[in-house]
PDB file of C-alpha atoms in Angstrom:
ATOM      1  CA  UNK A 139      40.178 -27.979 -39.378  1.00  0.00           C
ATOM      2  CA  UNK A 140      37.901 -25.302 -40.774  1.00  0.00           C
ATOM      3  CA  UNK A 141      34.169 -25.446 -40.091  1.00  0.00           C
ATOM      4  CA  UNK A 142      33.248 -23.272 -43.089  1.00  0.00           C
ATOM      5  CA  UNK A 143      32.116 -25.141 -46.187  1.00  0.00           C
ATOM      6  CA  UNK A 144      29.486 -25.303 -48.919  1.00  0.00           C
ATOM      7  CA  UNK A 145      26.282 -27.336 -48.665  1.00  0.00           C
ATOM      8  CA  UNK A 146      24.549 -28.637 -51.768  1.00  0.00           C
ATOM      9  CA  UNK A 147      20.801 -28.437 -51.209  1.00  0.00           C
ATOM     10  CA  UNK A 148      17.460 -28.975 -52.880  1.00  0.00           C
ATOM     11  CA  UNK A 149      14.727 -26.409 -52.389  1.00  0.00           C
ATOM     12  CA  UNK A 150      11.176 -27.665 -52.668  1.00  0.00           C
ATOM     13  CA  UNK A 151       8.016 -25.589 -52.443  1.00  0.00           C
ATOM     14  CA  UNK A 152       4.398 -26.570 -52.890  1.00  0.00           C
ATOM     15  CA  UNK A 153       1.135 -24.771 -52.362  1.00  0.00           C
ATOM     16  CA  UNK A 154      -2.366 -26.077 -52.936  1.00  0.00           C
ATOM     17  CA  UNK A 155      -4.409 -22.869 -53.122  1.00  0.00           C
ATOM     18  CA  UNK A 156      -5.507 -20.848 -55.004  1.00  0.00           C
ATOM     19  CA  UNK A 157      -4.007 -23.195 -57.599  1.00  0.00           C
ATOM     20  CA  UNK A 158      -1.794 -26.233 -57.092  1.00  0.00           C
ATOM     21  CA  UNK A 159       1.781 -25.157 -57.839  1.00  0.00           C
ATOM     22  CA  UNK A 160       5.176 -26.607 -57.005  1.00  0.00           C
ATOM     23  CA  UNK A 161       8.832 -26.292 -57.880  1.00  0.00           C
ATOM     24  CA  UNK A 162      12.149 -27.813 -56.939  1.00  0.00           C
ATOM     25  CA  UNK A 163      15.677 -26.669 -57.698  1.00  0.00           C
ATOM     26  CA  UNK A 164      19.249 -27.309 -56.648  1.00  0.00           C
ATOM     27  CA  UNK A 165      21.275 -24.663 -54.874  1.00  0.00           C
ATOM     28  CA  UNK A 166      24.346 -24.429 -52.683  1.00  0.00           C
ATOM     29  CA  UNK A 167      24.567 -22.490 -49.454  1.00  0.00           C
ATOM     30  CA  UNK A 168      27.570 -21.145 -47.600  1.00  0.00           C
ATOM     31  CA  UNK A 169      28.113 -22.498 -44.075  1.00  0.00           C
ATOM     32  CA  UNK A 170      30.395 -19.877 -42.514  1.00  0.00           C
ATOM     33  CA  UNK A 171      32.070 -19.854 -39.128  1.00  0.00           C
ATOM     34  CA  UNK A 172      32.075 -16.146 -38.247  1.00  0.00           C
ATOM     35  CA  UNK A 173      35.505 -16.499 -36.599  1.00  0.00           C
ATOM     36  CA  UNK A 174      36.937 -17.785 -39.902  1.00  0.00           C
ATOM     37  CA  UNK A 175      35.725 -14.858 -42.049  1.00  0.00           C
ATOM     38  CA  UNK A 176      39.045 -12.923 -42.127  1.00  0.00           C
ATOM     39  CA  UNK A 177      40.930 -16.054 -43.243  1.00  0.00           C
ATOM     40  CA  UNK A 178      38.261 -16.910 -45.841  1.00  0.00           C
ATOM     41  CA  UNK A 179      38.488 -13.412 -47.317  1.00  0.00           C
ATOM     42  CA  UNK A 180      42.263 -13.840 -47.662  1.00  0.00           C
ATOM     43  CA  UNK A 181      42.139 -17.366 -49.122  1.00  0.00           C
ATOM     44  CA  UNK A 182      39.030 -17.276 -51.363  1.00  0.00           C
ATOM     45  CA  UNK A 183      39.485 -14.531 -53.991  1.00  0.00           C
ATOM     46  CA  UNK A 184      35.815 -14.484 -55.066  1.00  0.00           C
ATOM     47  CA  UNK A 185      34.501 -13.999 -51.489  1.00  0.00           C
ATOM     48  CA  UNK A 186      34.485 -10.851 -49.375  1.00  0.00           C
ATOM     49  CA  UNK A 187      32.805  -9.354 -46.328  1.00  0.00           C
ATOM     50  CA  UNK A 188      31.118  -5.957 -46.668  1.00  0.00           C
ATOM     51  CA  UNK A 189      32.970  -5.336 -49.948  1.00  0.00           C
ATOM     52  CA  UNK A 190      31.886  -5.927 -53.564  1.00  0.00           C
ATOM     53  CA  UNK A 191      32.903  -9.296 -55.024  1.00  0.00           C
ATOM     54  CA  UNK A 192      31.441 -12.301 -56.807  1.00  0.00           C
ATOM     55  CA  UNK A 193      30.103 -13.491 -53.415  1.00  0.00           C
ATOM     56  CA  UNK A 194      29.801 -10.920 -50.666  1.00  0.00           C
ATOM     57  CA  UNK A 195      28.552 -11.392 -47.133  1.00  0.00           C
ATOM     58  CA  UNK A 196      27.030  -8.035 -46.193  1.00  0.00           C
ATOM     59  CA  UNK A 197      26.214  -7.325 -42.559  1.00  0.00           C
ATOM     60  CA  UNK A 198      23.404  -5.002 -43.634  1.00  0.00           C
ATOM     61  CA  UNK A 199      21.535  -8.011 -45.060  1.00  0.00           C
ATOM     62  CA  UNK A 200      21.045  -9.401 -41.537  1.00  0.00           C
ATOM     63  CA  UNK A 201      19.645  -7.867 -38.342  1.00  0.00           C
ATOM     64  CA  UNK A 202      19.127  -4.208 -38.979  1.00  0.00           C
ATOM     65  CA  UNK A 203      19.446  -3.402 -35.282  1.00  0.00           C
ATOM     66  CA  UNK A 204      22.336  -0.954 -35.528  1.00  0.00           C
ATOM     67  CA  UNK A 205      25.464  -0.360 -37.573  1.00  0.00           C
ATOM     68  CA  UNK A 206      27.585  -3.055 -35.952  1.00  0.00           C
ATOM     69  CA  UNK A 207      29.425  -6.243 -36.900  1.00  0.00           C
ATOM     70  CA  UNK A 208      27.275  -9.285 -37.627  1.00  0.00           C
ATOM     71  CA  UNK A 209      28.223 -11.093 -34.402  1.00  0.00           C
ATOM     72  CA  UNK A 210      27.313  -8.059 -32.276  1.00  0.00           C
ATOM     73  CA  UNK A 211      23.944  -7.639 -33.983  1.00  0.00           C
ATOM     74  CA  UNK A 212      23.152 -11.331 -33.510  1.00  0.00           C
ATOM     75  CA  UNK A 213      24.000 -11.051 -29.801  1.00  0.00           C
ATOM     76  CA  UNK A 214      21.775  -7.948 -29.526  1.00  0.00           C
ATOM     77  CA  UNK A 215      18.913  -9.901 -31.091  1.00  0.00           C
ATOM     78  CA  UNK A 216      19.475 -12.851 -28.719  1.00  0.00           C
ATOM     79  CA  UNK A 217      19.433 -10.468 -25.759  1.00  0.00           C
ATOM     80  CA  UNK A 218      16.219  -8.819 -27.004  1.00  0.00           C
ATOM     81  CA  UNK A 219      14.632 -12.298 -27.025  1.00  0.00           C
ATOM     82  CA  UNK A 220      15.691 -12.973 -23.413  1.00  0.00           C
ATOM     83  CA  UNK A 221      18.589 -15.265 -24.303  1.00  0.00           C
ATOM     84  CA  UNK A 222      21.411 -14.352 -21.915  1.00  0.00           C
ATOM     85  CA  UNK A 223      24.306 -16.677 -22.816  1.00  0.00           C
ATOM     86  CA  UNK A 224      26.805 -15.213 -25.281  1.00  0.00           C
ATOM     87  CA  UNK A 225      27.712 -17.803 -27.927  1.00  0.00           C
ATOM     88  CA  UNK A 226      31.367 -18.806 -28.140  1.00  0.00           C
ATOM     89  CA  UNK A 227      30.968 -19.970 -31.768  1.00  0.00           C
ATOM     90  CA  UNK A 228      28.520 -18.801 -34.412  1.00  0.00           C
ATOM     91  CA  UNK A 229      28.056 -20.468 -37.766  1.00  0.00           C
ATOM     92  CA  UNK A 230      25.837 -19.091 -40.494  1.00  0.00           C
ATOM     93  CA  UNK A 231      24.104 -21.066 -43.245  1.00  0.00           C
ATOM     94  CA  UNK A 232      23.240 -18.512 -45.918  1.00  0.00           C
ATOM     95  CA  UNK A 233      23.397 -17.367 -49.493  1.00  0.00           C
ATOM     96  CA  UNK A 234      25.609 -14.263 -49.690  1.00  0.00           C
ATOM     97  CA  UNK A 235      25.082 -11.649 -52.360  1.00  0.00           C
ATOM     98  CA  UNK A 236      26.000 -12.789 -55.851  1.00  0.00           C
ATOM     99  CA  UNK A 237      27.518  -9.999 -57.943  1.00  0.00           C
ATOM    100  CA  UNK A 238      25.782  -7.516 -55.634  1.00  0.00           C
ATOM    101  CA  UNK A 239      22.329  -9.068 -55.950  1.00  0.00           C
ATOM    102  CA  UNK A 240      20.462 -10.566 -53.027  1.00  0.00           C
ATOM    103  CA  UNK A 241      18.352 -13.705 -53.168  1.00  0.00           C
ATOM    104  CA  UNK A 242      18.347 -15.116 -49.679  1.00  0.00           C
ATOM    105  CA  UNK A 243      14.970 -16.475 -48.592  1.00  0.00           C
ATOM    106  CA  UNK A 244      16.313 -18.067 -45.419  1.00  0.00           C
ATOM    107  CA  UNK A 245      19.489 -17.925 -43.319  1.00  0.00           C
ATOM    108  CA  UNK A 246      20.215 -19.866 -40.150  1.00  0.00           C
ATOM    109  CA  UNK A 247      22.628 -18.835 -37.406  1.00  0.00           C
ATOM    110  CA  UNK A 248      23.801 -21.761 -35.258  1.00  0.00           C
ATOM    111  CA  UNK A 249      25.080 -20.722 -31.826  1.00  0.00           C
ATOM    112  CA  UNK A 250      27.419 -22.931 -29.764  1.00  0.00           C
ATOM    113  CA  UNK A 251      29.015 -22.745 -26.340  1.00  0.00           C
ATOM    114  CA  UNK A 252      32.762 -23.028 -25.653  1.00  0.00           C
ATOM    115  CA  UNK A 253      32.537 -26.854 -25.692  1.00  0.00           C
ATOM    116  CA  UNK A 254      30.854 -26.741 -29.128  1.00  0.00           C
ATOM    117  CA  UNK A 255      27.443 -27.727 -27.729  1.00  0.00           C
ATOM    118  CA  UNK A 256      24.422 -26.142 -29.449  1.00  0.00           C
ATOM    119  CA  UNK A 257      22.840 -23.292 -27.489  1.00  0.00           C
ATOM    120  CA  UNK A 258      20.181 -22.029 -29.865  1.00  0.00           C
ATOM    121  CA  UNK A 259      19.706 -20.916 -33.433  1.00  0.00           C
ATOM    122  CA  UNK A 260      18.213 -17.924 -35.185  1.00  0.00           C
ATOM    123  CA  UNK A 261      16.505 -18.255 -38.523  1.00  0.00           C
ATOM    124  CA  UNK A 262      16.045 -15.149 -40.643  1.00  0.00           C
ATOM    125  CA  UNK A 263      13.306 -15.318 -43.251  1.00  0.00           C
ATOM    126  CA  UNK A 264      13.492 -12.947 -46.199  1.00  0.00           C
ATOM    127  CA  UNK A 265      10.818 -11.903 -48.641  1.00  0.00           C
ATOM    128  CA  UNK A 266      10.741 -10.498 -52.165  1.00  0.00           C
ATOM    129  CA  UNK A 267      10.593  -6.935 -50.807  1.00  0.00           C
ATOM    130  CA  UNK A 268      14.063  -7.181 -49.261  1.00  0.00           C
ATOM    131  CA  UNK A 269      12.694  -7.440 -45.741  1.00  0.00           C
ATOM    132  CA  UNK A 270      14.096  -9.928 -43.271  1.00  0.00           C
ATOM    133  CA  UNK A 271      12.690 -11.091 -39.965  1.00  0.00           C
ATOM    134  CA  UNK A 272      14.640 -13.149 -37.405  1.00  0.00           C
ATOM    135  CA  UNK A 273      13.102 -15.846 -35.213  1.00  0.00           C
ATOM    136  CA  UNK A 274      14.728 -17.527 -32.205  1.00  0.00           C
ATOM    137  CA  UNK A 275      14.666 -21.325 -32.598  1.00  0.00           C
ATOM    138  CA  UNK A 276      15.670 -23.181 -29.409  1.00  0.00           C
ATOM    139  CA  UNK A 277      17.099 -26.669 -29.081  1.00  0.00           C
ATOM    140  CA  UNK A 278      14.345 -29.167 -28.284  1.00  0.00           C
ATOM    141  CA  UNK A 279      14.932 -32.922 -27.935  1.00  0.00           C
ATOM    142  CA  UNK A 280      18.266 -32.771 -29.767  1.00  0.00           C
ATOM    143  CA  UNK A 281      16.956 -30.697 -32.699  1.00  0.00           C
ATOM    144  CA  UNK A 282      16.078 -27.081 -33.325  1.00  0.00           C
ATOM    145  CA  UNK A 283      12.335 -26.528 -33.136  1.00  0.00           C
ATOM    146  CA  UNK A 284       9.771 -23.784 -32.667  1.00  0.00           C
ATOM    147  CA  UNK A 285       6.242 -23.119 -33.831  1.00  0.00           C
ATOM    148  CA  UNK A 286       5.738 -19.376 -33.927  1.00  0.00           C
ATOM    149  CA  UNK A 287       3.283 -16.841 -35.383  1.00  0.00           C
ATOM    150  CA  UNK A 288       4.557 -15.573 -38.706  1.00  0.00           C
ATOM    151  CA  UNK A 289       3.461 -11.896 -38.479  1.00  0.00           C
ATOM    152  CA  UNK A 290       5.408 -11.306 -41.660  1.00  0.00           C
ATOM    153  CA  UNK A 291       4.398 -10.950 -45.280  1.00  0.00           C
ATOM    154  CA  UNK A 292       6.239 -13.687 -47.209  1.00  0.00           C
ATOM    155  CA  UNK A 293       3.890 -14.692 -50.008  1.00  0.00           C
ATOM    156  CA  UNK A 294       0.748 -13.244 -51.570  1.00  0.00           C
ATOM    157  CA  UNK A 295      -0.719 -16.751 -51.233  1.00  0.00           C
ATOM    158  CA  UNK A 296      -0.462 -16.986 -47.443  1.00  0.00           C
ATOM    159  CA  UNK A 297      -2.173 -14.897 -44.786  1.00  0.00           C
ATOM    160  CA  UNK A 298      -0.297 -12.954 -42.121  1.00  0.00           C
ATOM    161  CA  UNK A 299      -1.950 -14.827 -39.261  1.00  0.00           C
ATOM    162  CA  UNK A 300      -0.335 -18.192 -40.078  1.00  0.00           C
ATOM    163  CA  UNK A 301       2.531 -19.850 -38.195  1.00  0.00           C
ATOM    164  CA  UNK A 302       5.993 -21.002 -39.093  1.00  0.00           C
ATOM    165  CA  UNK A 303       6.931 -24.459 -37.846  1.00  0.00           C
ATOM    166  CA  UNK A 304      10.719 -24.572 -37.927  1.00  0.00           C
ATOM    167  CA  UNK A 305      12.229 -28.014 -37.353  1.00  0.00           C
ATOM    168  CA  UNK A 306      15.815 -28.787 -38.397  1.00  0.00           C
ATOM    169  CA  UNK A 307      18.912 -30.665 -37.312  1.00  0.00           C
ATOM    170  CA  UNK A 308      22.452 -29.570 -36.601  1.00  0.00           C
ATOM    171  CA  UNK A 309      24.505 -29.134 -39.763  1.00  0.00           C
TER     172      UNK A 309
END
């Protein structure tokens, strides 16, 4: 049975300063098992990897560590963060390019061992300038959780010295 699928989601955002503002919209995200990508490219005509298409997963949109496949770049990032175990399975929750355009504010890599137990996750936050920054999010009490300094310009309404508090479950 394939692990890759689509998730229907609702995005909600609210800020209080300088002026109260909020929005909510529906979206779907791709949940892709990296090992299934070649088969998905063959069986889904509107999806490709590193090639133009209606939906295109482009390695250059994630981890700009070196010109390497997505899995290798993720493993390089994990190693740079002191994580030594190489994941047996990697699944990515993301929004690929749509007709060549990128709108991908957040992507989550879920890393599993050979017995399909969660090892860790990596969340990559994107901003409106096309920049992306990855953060290691470990498993804590059966969920993924980390509170970490942001050090990344995401919004003109939030300072750089704030923190992200990532808390999410397994898909």
